[in-house]
Coordinates of C-alpha atoms in Angstrom, one line a residue:
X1 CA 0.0 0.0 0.0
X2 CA 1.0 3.4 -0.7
X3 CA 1.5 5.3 3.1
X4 CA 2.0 8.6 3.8
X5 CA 3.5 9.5 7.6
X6 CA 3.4 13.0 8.7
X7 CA 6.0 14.2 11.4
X8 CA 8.6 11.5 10.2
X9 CA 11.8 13.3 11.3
X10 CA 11.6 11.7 14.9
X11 CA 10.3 9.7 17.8
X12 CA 6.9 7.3 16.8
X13 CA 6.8 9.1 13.0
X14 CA 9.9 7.9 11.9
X15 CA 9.5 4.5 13.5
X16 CA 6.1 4.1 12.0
X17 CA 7.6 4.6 8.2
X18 CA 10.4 2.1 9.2
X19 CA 8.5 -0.2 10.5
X20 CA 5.9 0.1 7.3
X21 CA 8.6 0.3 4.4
X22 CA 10.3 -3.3 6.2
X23 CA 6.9 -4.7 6.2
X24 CA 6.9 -3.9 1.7
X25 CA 4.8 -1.0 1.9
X26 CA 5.3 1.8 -0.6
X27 CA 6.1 4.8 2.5
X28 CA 6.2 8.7 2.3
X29 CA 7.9 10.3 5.1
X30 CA 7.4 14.1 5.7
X31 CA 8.3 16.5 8.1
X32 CA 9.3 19.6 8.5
X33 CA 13.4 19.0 8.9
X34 CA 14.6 18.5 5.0
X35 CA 18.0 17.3 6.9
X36 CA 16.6 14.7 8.8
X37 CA 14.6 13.5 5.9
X38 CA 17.8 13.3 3.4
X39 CA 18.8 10.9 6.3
X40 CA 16.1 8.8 6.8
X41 CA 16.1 8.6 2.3
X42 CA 20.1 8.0 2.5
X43 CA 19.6 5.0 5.8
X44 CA 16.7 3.1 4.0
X45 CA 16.5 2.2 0.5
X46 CA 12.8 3.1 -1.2
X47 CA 11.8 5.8 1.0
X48 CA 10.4 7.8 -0.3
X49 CA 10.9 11.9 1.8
X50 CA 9.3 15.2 0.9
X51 CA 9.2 18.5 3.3
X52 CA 6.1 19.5 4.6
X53 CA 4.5 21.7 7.5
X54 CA 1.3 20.2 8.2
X55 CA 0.1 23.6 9.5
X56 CA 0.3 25.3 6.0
X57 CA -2.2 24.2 3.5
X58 CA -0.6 25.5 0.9
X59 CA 2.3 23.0 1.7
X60 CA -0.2 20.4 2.7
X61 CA -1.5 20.5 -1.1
X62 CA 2.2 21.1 -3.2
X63 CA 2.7 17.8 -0.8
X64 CA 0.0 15.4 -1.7
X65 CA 0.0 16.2 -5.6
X66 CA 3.8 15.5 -5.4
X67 CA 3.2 12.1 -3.6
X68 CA 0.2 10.8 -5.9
X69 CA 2.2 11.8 -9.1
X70 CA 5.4 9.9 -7.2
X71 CA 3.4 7.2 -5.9
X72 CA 0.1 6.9 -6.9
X73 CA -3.0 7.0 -4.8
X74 CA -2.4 7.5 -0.9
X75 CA -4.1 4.1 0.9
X76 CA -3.4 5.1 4.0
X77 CA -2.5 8.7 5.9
X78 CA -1.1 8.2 9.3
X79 CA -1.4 11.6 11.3
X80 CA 1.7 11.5 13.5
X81 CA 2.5 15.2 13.4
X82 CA 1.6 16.6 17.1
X83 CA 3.4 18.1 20.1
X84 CA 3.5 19.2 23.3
X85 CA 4.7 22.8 24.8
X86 CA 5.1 23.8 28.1
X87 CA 3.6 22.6 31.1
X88 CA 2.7 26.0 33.0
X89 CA -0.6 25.9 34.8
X90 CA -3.0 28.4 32.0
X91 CA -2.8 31.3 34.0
X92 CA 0.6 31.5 32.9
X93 CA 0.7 29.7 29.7
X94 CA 2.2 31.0 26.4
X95 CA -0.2 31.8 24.1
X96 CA 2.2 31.3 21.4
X97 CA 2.6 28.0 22.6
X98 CA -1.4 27.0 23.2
X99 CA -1.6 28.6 19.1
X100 CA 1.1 26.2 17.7
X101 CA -0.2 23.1 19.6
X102 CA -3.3 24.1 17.9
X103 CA -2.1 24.8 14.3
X104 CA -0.3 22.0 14.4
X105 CA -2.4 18.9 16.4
X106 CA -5.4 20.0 15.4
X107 CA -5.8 22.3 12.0
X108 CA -2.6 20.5 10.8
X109 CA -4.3 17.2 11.2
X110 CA -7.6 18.3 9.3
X111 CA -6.0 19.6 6.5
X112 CA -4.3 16.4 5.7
X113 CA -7.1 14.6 6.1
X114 CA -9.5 16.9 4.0
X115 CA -7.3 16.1 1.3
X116 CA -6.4 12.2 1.4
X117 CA -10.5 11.7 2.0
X118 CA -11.8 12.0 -1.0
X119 CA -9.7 9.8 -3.3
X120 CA -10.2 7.4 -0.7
X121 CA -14.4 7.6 -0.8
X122 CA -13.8 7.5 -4.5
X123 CA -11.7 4.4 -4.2
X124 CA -14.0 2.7 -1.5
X125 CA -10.9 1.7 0.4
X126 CA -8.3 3.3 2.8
X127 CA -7.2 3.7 6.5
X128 CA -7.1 7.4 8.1
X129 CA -4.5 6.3 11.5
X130 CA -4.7 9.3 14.0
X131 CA -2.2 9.7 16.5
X132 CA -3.8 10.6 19.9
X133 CA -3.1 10.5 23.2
X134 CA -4.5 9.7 26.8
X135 CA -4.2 13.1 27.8
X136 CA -6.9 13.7 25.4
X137 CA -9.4 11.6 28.0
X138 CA -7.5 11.8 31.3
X139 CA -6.7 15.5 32.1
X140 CA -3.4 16.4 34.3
X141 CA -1.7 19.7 35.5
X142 CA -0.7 21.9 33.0
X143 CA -2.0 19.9 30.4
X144 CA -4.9 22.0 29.4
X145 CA -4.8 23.0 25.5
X146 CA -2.4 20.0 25.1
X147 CA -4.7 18.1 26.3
X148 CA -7.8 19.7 24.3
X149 CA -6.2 19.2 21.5
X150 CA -5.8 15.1 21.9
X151 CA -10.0 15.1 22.9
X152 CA -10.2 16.5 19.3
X153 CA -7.9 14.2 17.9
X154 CA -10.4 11.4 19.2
X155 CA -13.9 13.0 18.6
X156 CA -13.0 14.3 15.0
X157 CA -11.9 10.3 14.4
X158 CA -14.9 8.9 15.5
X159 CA -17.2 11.8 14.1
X160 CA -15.2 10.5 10.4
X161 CA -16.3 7.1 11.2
X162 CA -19.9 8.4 11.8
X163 CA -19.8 10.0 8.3
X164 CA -18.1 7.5 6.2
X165 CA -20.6 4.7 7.8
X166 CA -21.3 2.0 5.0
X167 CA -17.8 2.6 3.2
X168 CA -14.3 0.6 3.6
X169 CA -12.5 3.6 4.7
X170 CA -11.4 3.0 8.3
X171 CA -10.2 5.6 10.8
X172 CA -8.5 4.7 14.0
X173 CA -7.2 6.9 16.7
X174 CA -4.1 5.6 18.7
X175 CA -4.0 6.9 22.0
X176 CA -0.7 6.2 23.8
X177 CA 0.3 7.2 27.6
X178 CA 3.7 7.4 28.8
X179 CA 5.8 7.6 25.9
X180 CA 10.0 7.7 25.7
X181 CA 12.7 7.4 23.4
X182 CA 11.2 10.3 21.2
X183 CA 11.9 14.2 21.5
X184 CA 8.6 14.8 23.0
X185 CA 9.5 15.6 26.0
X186 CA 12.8 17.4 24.8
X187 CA 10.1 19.8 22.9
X188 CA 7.9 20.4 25.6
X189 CA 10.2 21.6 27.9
X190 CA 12.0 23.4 25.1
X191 CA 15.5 21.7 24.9
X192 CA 15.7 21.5 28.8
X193 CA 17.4 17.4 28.7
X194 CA 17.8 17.6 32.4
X195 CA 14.0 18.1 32.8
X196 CA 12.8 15.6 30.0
X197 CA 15.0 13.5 31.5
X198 CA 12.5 13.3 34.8
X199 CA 10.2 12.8 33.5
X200 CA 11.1 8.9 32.9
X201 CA 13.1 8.6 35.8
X202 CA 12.4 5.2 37.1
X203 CA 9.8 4.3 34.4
X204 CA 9.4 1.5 31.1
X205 CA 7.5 4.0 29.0
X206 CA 6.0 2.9 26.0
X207 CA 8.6 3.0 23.2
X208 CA 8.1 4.6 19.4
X209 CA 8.5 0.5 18.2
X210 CA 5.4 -0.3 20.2
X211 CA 3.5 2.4 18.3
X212 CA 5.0 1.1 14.9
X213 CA 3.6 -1.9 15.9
X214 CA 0.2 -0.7 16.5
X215 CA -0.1 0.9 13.4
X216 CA 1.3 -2.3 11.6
X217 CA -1.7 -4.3 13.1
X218 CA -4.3 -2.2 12.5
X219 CA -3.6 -2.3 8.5
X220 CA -3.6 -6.2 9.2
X221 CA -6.8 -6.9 9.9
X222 CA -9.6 -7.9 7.9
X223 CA -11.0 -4.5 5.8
X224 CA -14.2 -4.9 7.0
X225 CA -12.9 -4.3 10.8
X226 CA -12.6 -0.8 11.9
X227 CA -10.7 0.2 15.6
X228 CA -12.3 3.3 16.8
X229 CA -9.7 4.2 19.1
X230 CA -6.6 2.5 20.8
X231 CA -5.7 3.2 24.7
X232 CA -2.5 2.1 25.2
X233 CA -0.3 2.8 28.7
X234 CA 2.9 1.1 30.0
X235 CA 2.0 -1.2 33.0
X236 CA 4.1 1.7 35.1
X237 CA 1.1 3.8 34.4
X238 CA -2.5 4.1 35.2
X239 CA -4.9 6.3 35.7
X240 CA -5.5 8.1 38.5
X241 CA -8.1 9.5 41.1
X242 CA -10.0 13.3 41.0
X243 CA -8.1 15.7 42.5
X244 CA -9.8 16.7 46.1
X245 CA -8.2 19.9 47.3
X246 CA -9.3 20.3 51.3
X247 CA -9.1 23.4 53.0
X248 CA -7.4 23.3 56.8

C-alpha cells in the first residue's frame, strides 16, 4: 500500500515509516526538517521523503500532488504530526505556545485529512490512523490545551467514522500514555534534557516501536474491521483519582 506519515523526522513518526517500508509497503515520510529527511532517504532504501509543515495548507496541497504523481494513490494517511509545549498551569501559559499546539495537532491534522478523504471515498478503500493520546481523556496539571487538542484528535476520528458509515475507509485513533525514546519531552520543555529526562526517571515507558507496531496491526486486519480508538499505557502507568483539594 502506498503510506504517507506526517511528522517523520523523529520519535513514533519515523518508527512508523520504518517499520511500514520493512513490512513492503510503498512509504512517504514528511516533516518539517529537509536534513533529517535526506537521512532517513540516505539510511533506507525506497523511502520515499518530501518536506512538509502540516500547519500550511498550501504546503499540505504542493505535498500530496507530489506524492500521488510519485506514488500513486495514498491508501493510508497516518497523522503523526503533534506536540506538546510547556507545562505552565493556563494562567501563565504562552499563548504562542497554546496557538502552535493548535495549528499543528489539530488544523494540521484536518488539513491532511480533507485532502487524502476523498480519493479514498472515491476508491471505496483506505485507512485514516490518528495519532492521539491519553491526555486527550485523562486531564493532568498543565496539560490544558495539550490536552484539548488530543480530545479533538479522538472526537474528530470517530465523528469520520460516523460520516463514512457503509464505506471501507477505516479511521482509527491511537491513544498512547507514557511515551520515551522520542523528543517529545525534549520539545515540551523546550530543549531543557535535564527536565525531560525526569520525566522517565524510574519508568518502562512505552517505546516509538510499540507504536509502529500498533499501526502495523491495524492495516492487518480484515478491511471490514474498523478500531475506533486504541488506549494504550505502559504497565508503570494508570490512571488516577480526581483531584480533592481540602481546606485546613
Amino acid at each position: 500500500m502506498n503510506i504517507l506519515v506526517t511528522g517523520a523526522t523523529a520519535g513514533f513518526g519515523e518508527a512508523i515509516a520504518k517499520y511500514l517500508l520493512q513490512a513492503g509497503h510503498t512509504v512517504i515520510a514528511t516533516g518539517r526538517r529537509a536534513d533529517r529527511l535526506d537521512a532517513l532517504a540516505t539510511q533506507h532504501k525506497g523511502l520515499h521523503t518530501h518536506v512538509l509543515d502540516v500547519s500550511d495548507r498550501a504546503s499540505v496541497a504542493a505535498t500530496f500532488d507530489w506524492a500521488e504523481q510519485t506514488v500513486g494513490p495514498i491508501d493510508v494517511l497516518v497523522n503523526n504530526a503533534g506536540l506538546a509545549l510547556g507545562l505552565e498551569p493556563g494562567d501563565r501559559a504562552d499563548l504562542d505556545d497554546w496557538e502552535t499546539m493548535i495549528d499543528t495537532n489539530v488544523k494540521g491534522l484536518v488539513y491532511c485529512t480533507r485532502r487524502a478523504l476523498p480519493g479514498m471515498v472515491e476508491r471505496n478503500h483506505g485507512w485514516v490512523i490518528n495519532l492521539g493520546s491519553t491526555a486527550g481523556t485523562y486531564p493532568y496539571p498543565g496539560g490544558n490545551v495539550y490536552g484539548a487538542t488530543k480530545a479533538f484528535v479522538h472526537q474528530f476520528s470517530v465523528g469520520l467514522r460516523s460520516d463514512l458509515a457503509g464505506k471501507n475507509v477505516h479511521v482509527a485513533s491511537i491513544e498512547p500514555g507514557l511515551g520515551g525514546g522520542t523528543e517529545f519531552s525534549n520539545t515540551r520543555f523546550k530543549g531543557d534534557d535535564a527536565k525531560a529526562a525526569k520525566v522517565y526517571e524510574g519508568t518502562q515507558p512505552l517505546q516509538a516501536e510499540d507504536i509502529a507496531a500498533t499501526v502495523g496491526w491495524l492495516l492487518s486486519l480484515p478491511e471490514h474491521v474498523n478500531v475506533n480508538a486504541i488506549e494504550l499505557m505502559p504497565t508503570c502507568q494508570a490512571p488516577g483519582p480526581l483531584v480533592v483539594v481540602r481546606n485546613g
